[in-house]
mmCIF file of C-alpha atoms in Angstrom:
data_model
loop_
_atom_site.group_PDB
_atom_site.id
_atom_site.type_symbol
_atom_site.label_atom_id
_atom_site.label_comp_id
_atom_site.label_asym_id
_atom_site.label_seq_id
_atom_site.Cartn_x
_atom_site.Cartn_y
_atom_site.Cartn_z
ATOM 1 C CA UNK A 3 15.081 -21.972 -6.425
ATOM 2 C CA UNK A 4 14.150 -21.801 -2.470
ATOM 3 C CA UNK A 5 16.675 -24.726 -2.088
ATOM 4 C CA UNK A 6 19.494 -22.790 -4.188
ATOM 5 C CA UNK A 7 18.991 -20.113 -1.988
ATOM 6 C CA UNK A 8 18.892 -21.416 0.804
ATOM 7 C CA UNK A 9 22.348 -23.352 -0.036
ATOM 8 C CA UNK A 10 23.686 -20.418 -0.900
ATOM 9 C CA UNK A 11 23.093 -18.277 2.305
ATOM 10 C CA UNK A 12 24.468 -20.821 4.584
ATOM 11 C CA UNK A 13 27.595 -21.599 2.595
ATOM 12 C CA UNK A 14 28.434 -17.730 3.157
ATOM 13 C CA UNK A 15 27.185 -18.195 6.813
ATOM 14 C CA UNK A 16 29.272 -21.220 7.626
ATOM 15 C CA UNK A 17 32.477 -19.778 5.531
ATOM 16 C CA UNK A 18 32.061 -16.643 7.910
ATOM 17 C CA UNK A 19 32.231 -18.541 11.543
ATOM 18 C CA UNK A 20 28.122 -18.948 11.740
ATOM 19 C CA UNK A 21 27.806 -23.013 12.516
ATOM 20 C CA UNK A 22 24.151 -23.395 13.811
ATOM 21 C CA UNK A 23 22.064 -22.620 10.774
ATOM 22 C CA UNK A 24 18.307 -23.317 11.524
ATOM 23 C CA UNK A 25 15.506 -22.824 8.238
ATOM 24 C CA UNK A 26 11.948 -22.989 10.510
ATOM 25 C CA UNK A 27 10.117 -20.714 12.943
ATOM 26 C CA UNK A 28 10.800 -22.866 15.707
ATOM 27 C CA UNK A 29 14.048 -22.247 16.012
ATOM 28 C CA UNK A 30 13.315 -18.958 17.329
ATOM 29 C CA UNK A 31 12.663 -20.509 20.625
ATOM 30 C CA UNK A 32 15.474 -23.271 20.765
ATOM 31 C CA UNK A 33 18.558 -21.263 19.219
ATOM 32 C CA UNK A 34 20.800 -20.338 22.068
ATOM 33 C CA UNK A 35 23.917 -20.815 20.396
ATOM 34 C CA UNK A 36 26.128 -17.558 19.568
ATOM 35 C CA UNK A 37 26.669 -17.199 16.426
ATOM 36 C CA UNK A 38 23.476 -18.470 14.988
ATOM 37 C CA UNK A 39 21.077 -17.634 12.342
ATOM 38 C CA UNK A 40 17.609 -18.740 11.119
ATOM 39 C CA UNK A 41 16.918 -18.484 7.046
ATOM 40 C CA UNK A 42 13.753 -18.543 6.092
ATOM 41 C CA UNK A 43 11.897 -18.050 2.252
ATOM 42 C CA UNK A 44 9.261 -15.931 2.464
ATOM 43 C CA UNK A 45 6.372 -15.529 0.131
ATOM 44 C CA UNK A 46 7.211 -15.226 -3.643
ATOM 45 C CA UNK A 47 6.273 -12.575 -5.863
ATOM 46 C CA UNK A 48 5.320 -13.223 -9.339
ATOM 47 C CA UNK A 49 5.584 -10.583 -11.933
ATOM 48 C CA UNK A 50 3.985 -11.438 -16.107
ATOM 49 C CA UNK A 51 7.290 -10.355 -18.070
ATOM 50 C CA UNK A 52 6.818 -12.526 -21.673
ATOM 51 C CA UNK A 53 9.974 -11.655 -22.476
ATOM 52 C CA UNK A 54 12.817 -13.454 -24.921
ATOM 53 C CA UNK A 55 15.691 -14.038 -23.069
ATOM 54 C CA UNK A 56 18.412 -15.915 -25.614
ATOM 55 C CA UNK A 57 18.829 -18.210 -28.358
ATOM 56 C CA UNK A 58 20.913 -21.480 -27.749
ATOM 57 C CA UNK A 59 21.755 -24.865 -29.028
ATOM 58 C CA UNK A 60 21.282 -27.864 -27.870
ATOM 59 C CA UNK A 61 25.517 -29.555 -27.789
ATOM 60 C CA UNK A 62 23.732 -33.426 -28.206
ATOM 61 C CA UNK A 63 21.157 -32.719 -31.045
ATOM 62 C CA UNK A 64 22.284 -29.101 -32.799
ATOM 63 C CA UNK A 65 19.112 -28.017 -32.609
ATOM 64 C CA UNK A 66 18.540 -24.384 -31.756
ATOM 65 C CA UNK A 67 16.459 -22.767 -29.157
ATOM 66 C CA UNK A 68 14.394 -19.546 -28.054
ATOM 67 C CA UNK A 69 14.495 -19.029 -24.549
ATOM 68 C CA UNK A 70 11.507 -17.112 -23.517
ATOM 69 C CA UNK A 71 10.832 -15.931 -19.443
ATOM 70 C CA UNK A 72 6.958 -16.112 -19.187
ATOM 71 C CA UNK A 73 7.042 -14.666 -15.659
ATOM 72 C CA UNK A 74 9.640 -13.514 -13.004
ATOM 73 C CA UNK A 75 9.897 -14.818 -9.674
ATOM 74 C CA UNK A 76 11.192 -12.941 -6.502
ATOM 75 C CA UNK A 77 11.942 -15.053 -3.351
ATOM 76 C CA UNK A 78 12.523 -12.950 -0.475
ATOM 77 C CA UNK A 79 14.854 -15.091 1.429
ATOM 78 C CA UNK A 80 14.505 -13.814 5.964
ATOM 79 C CA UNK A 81 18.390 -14.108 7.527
ATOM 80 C CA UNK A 82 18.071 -13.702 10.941
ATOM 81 C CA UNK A 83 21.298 -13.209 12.760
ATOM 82 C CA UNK A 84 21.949 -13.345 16.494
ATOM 83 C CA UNK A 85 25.258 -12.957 18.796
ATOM 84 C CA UNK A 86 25.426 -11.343 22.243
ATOM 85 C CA UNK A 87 26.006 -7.834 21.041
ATOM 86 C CA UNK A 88 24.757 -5.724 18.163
ATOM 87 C CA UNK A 89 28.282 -5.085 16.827
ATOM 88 C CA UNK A 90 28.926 -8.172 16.425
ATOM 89 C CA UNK A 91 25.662 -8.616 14.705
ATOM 90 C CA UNK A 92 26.445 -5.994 12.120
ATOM 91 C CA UNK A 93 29.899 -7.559 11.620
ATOM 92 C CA UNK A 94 28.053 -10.932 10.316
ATOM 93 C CA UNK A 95 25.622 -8.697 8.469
ATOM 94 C CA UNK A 96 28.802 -7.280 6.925
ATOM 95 C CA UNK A 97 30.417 -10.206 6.013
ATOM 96 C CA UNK A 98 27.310 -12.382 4.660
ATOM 97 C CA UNK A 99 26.476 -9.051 2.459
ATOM 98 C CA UNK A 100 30.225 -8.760 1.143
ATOM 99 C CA UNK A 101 30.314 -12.914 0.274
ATOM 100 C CA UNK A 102 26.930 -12.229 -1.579
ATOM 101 C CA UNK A 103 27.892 -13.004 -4.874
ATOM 102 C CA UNK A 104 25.635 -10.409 -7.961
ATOM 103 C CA UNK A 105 23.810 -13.691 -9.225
ATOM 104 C CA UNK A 106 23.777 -17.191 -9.244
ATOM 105 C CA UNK A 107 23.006 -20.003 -11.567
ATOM 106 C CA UNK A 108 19.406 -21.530 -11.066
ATOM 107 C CA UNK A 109 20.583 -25.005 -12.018
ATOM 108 C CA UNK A 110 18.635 -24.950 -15.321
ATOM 109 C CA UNK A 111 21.369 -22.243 -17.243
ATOM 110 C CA UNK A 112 19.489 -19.183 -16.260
ATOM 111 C CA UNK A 113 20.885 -16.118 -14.941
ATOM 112 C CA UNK A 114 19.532 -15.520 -11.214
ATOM 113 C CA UNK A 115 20.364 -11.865 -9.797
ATOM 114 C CA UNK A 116 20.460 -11.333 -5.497
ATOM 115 C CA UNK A 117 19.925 -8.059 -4.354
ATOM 116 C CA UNK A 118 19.788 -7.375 -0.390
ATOM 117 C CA UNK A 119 17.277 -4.958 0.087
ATOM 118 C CA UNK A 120 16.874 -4.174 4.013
ATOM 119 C CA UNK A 121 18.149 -4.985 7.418
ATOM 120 C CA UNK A 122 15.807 -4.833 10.118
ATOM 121 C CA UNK A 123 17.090 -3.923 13.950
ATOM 122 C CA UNK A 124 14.360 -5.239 16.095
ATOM 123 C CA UNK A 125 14.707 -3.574 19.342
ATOM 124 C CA UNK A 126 13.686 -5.153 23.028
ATOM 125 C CA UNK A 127 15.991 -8.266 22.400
ATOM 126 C CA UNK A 128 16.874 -9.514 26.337
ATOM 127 C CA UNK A 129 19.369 -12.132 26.188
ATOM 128 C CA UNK A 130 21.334 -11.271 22.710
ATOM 129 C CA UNK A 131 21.246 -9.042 19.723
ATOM 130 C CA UNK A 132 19.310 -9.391 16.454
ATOM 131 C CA UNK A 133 19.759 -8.451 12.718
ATOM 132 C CA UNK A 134 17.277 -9.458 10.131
ATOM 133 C CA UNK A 135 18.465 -9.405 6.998
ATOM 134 C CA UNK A 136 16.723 -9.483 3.700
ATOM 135 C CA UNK A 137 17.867 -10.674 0.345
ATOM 136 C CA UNK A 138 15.682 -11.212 -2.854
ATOM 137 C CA UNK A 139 16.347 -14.072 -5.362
ATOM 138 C CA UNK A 140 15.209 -12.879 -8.515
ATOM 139 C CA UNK A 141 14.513 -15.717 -10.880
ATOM 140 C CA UNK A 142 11.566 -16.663 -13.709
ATOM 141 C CA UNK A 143 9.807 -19.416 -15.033
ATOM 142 C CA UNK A 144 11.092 -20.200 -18.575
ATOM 143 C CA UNK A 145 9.933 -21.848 -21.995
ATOM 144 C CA UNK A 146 12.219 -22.849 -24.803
ATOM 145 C CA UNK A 147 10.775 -23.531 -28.280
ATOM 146 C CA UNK A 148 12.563 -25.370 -30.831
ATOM 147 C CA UNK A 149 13.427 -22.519 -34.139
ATOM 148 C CA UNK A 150 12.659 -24.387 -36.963
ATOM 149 C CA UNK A 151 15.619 -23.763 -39.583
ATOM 150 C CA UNK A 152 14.512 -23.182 -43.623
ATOM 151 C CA UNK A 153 17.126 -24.907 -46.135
ATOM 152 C CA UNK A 154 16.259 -24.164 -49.284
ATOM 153 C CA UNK A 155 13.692 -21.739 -50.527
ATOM 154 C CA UNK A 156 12.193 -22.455 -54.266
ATOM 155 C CA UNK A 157 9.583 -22.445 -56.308
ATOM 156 C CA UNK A 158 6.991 -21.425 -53.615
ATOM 157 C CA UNK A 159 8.261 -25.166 -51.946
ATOM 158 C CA UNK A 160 10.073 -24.292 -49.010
ATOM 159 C CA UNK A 161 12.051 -27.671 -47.562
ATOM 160 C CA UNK A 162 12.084 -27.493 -43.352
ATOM 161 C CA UNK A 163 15.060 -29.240 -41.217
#
């Protein structure tokens, strides 16, 4: 998921004029360029949910499935933006929060909402302006089990497919 993310943060971040996209700490020291930003995943929460999500079948063998999310996952994904002024800042801010689409697909056919939840202004930046934005990834860790389909019913002999 901290790949998808990531993937999908800098898509919006190029598409908006942002080409120098860094993803570690030190690029807080080497990132001069204006535009730039620095996305980073930060530690992932993990909630017990046990909860049944869908039924679905298989298109190759017909056989049906209960998809069940054992726990949920939220990645808080860091976007820290620079440019030489803060209104300029907020316009990228703006722009990467409009693009945002409500959810993406986690690449296994599950249903992953994004919800920005703060922007931070730190102050005391010399050389440029600053916006750190947060977004949180919310995903799960799933289990499908095979439902077993009865036929026929008699007798007290019950035939399984």
């Amino acid at each position: 998921m901290i790949q998808i993310a990531k993937d999908t943060i800098t898509g919006i971040l190029n598409n908006i004029g942002v080409k120098q996209v860094y993803y570690d700490d030190d690029a807080f020291n080497r990132s001069k360029a204006n535009p730039s930003a620095i996305v980073l995943a930060n530690k992932e929460e993990l909630k017990d949910k046990r909860r049944k999500v869908c039924i679905w079948t298989d298109p190759a063998t017909g056989k049906r499935y209960l998809r069940s999310q054992r726990y949920e996952r939220i990645l808080p994904i860091e976007v820290n933006i620079f440019h030489r002024t803060e209104e300029l800042v907020d316009e990228i801010a703006r722009a990467l929060l409009a693009g945002l689409p409500d959810g993406i697909d986690d690449g296994q056919g599950n249903w992953t909402p994004i919800e920005p939840s703060t922007i931070d202004w730190p102050p005391d930046q010399k050389e440029r302006a600053l916006a750190v934005v947060f977004i949180k990834f919310i995903g799960g860790i799933y289990q499908d089990r095979e439902l077993v389909a009865y036929t026929k019913l008699t007798g007290g002999n019950t035939s399984i497919q």
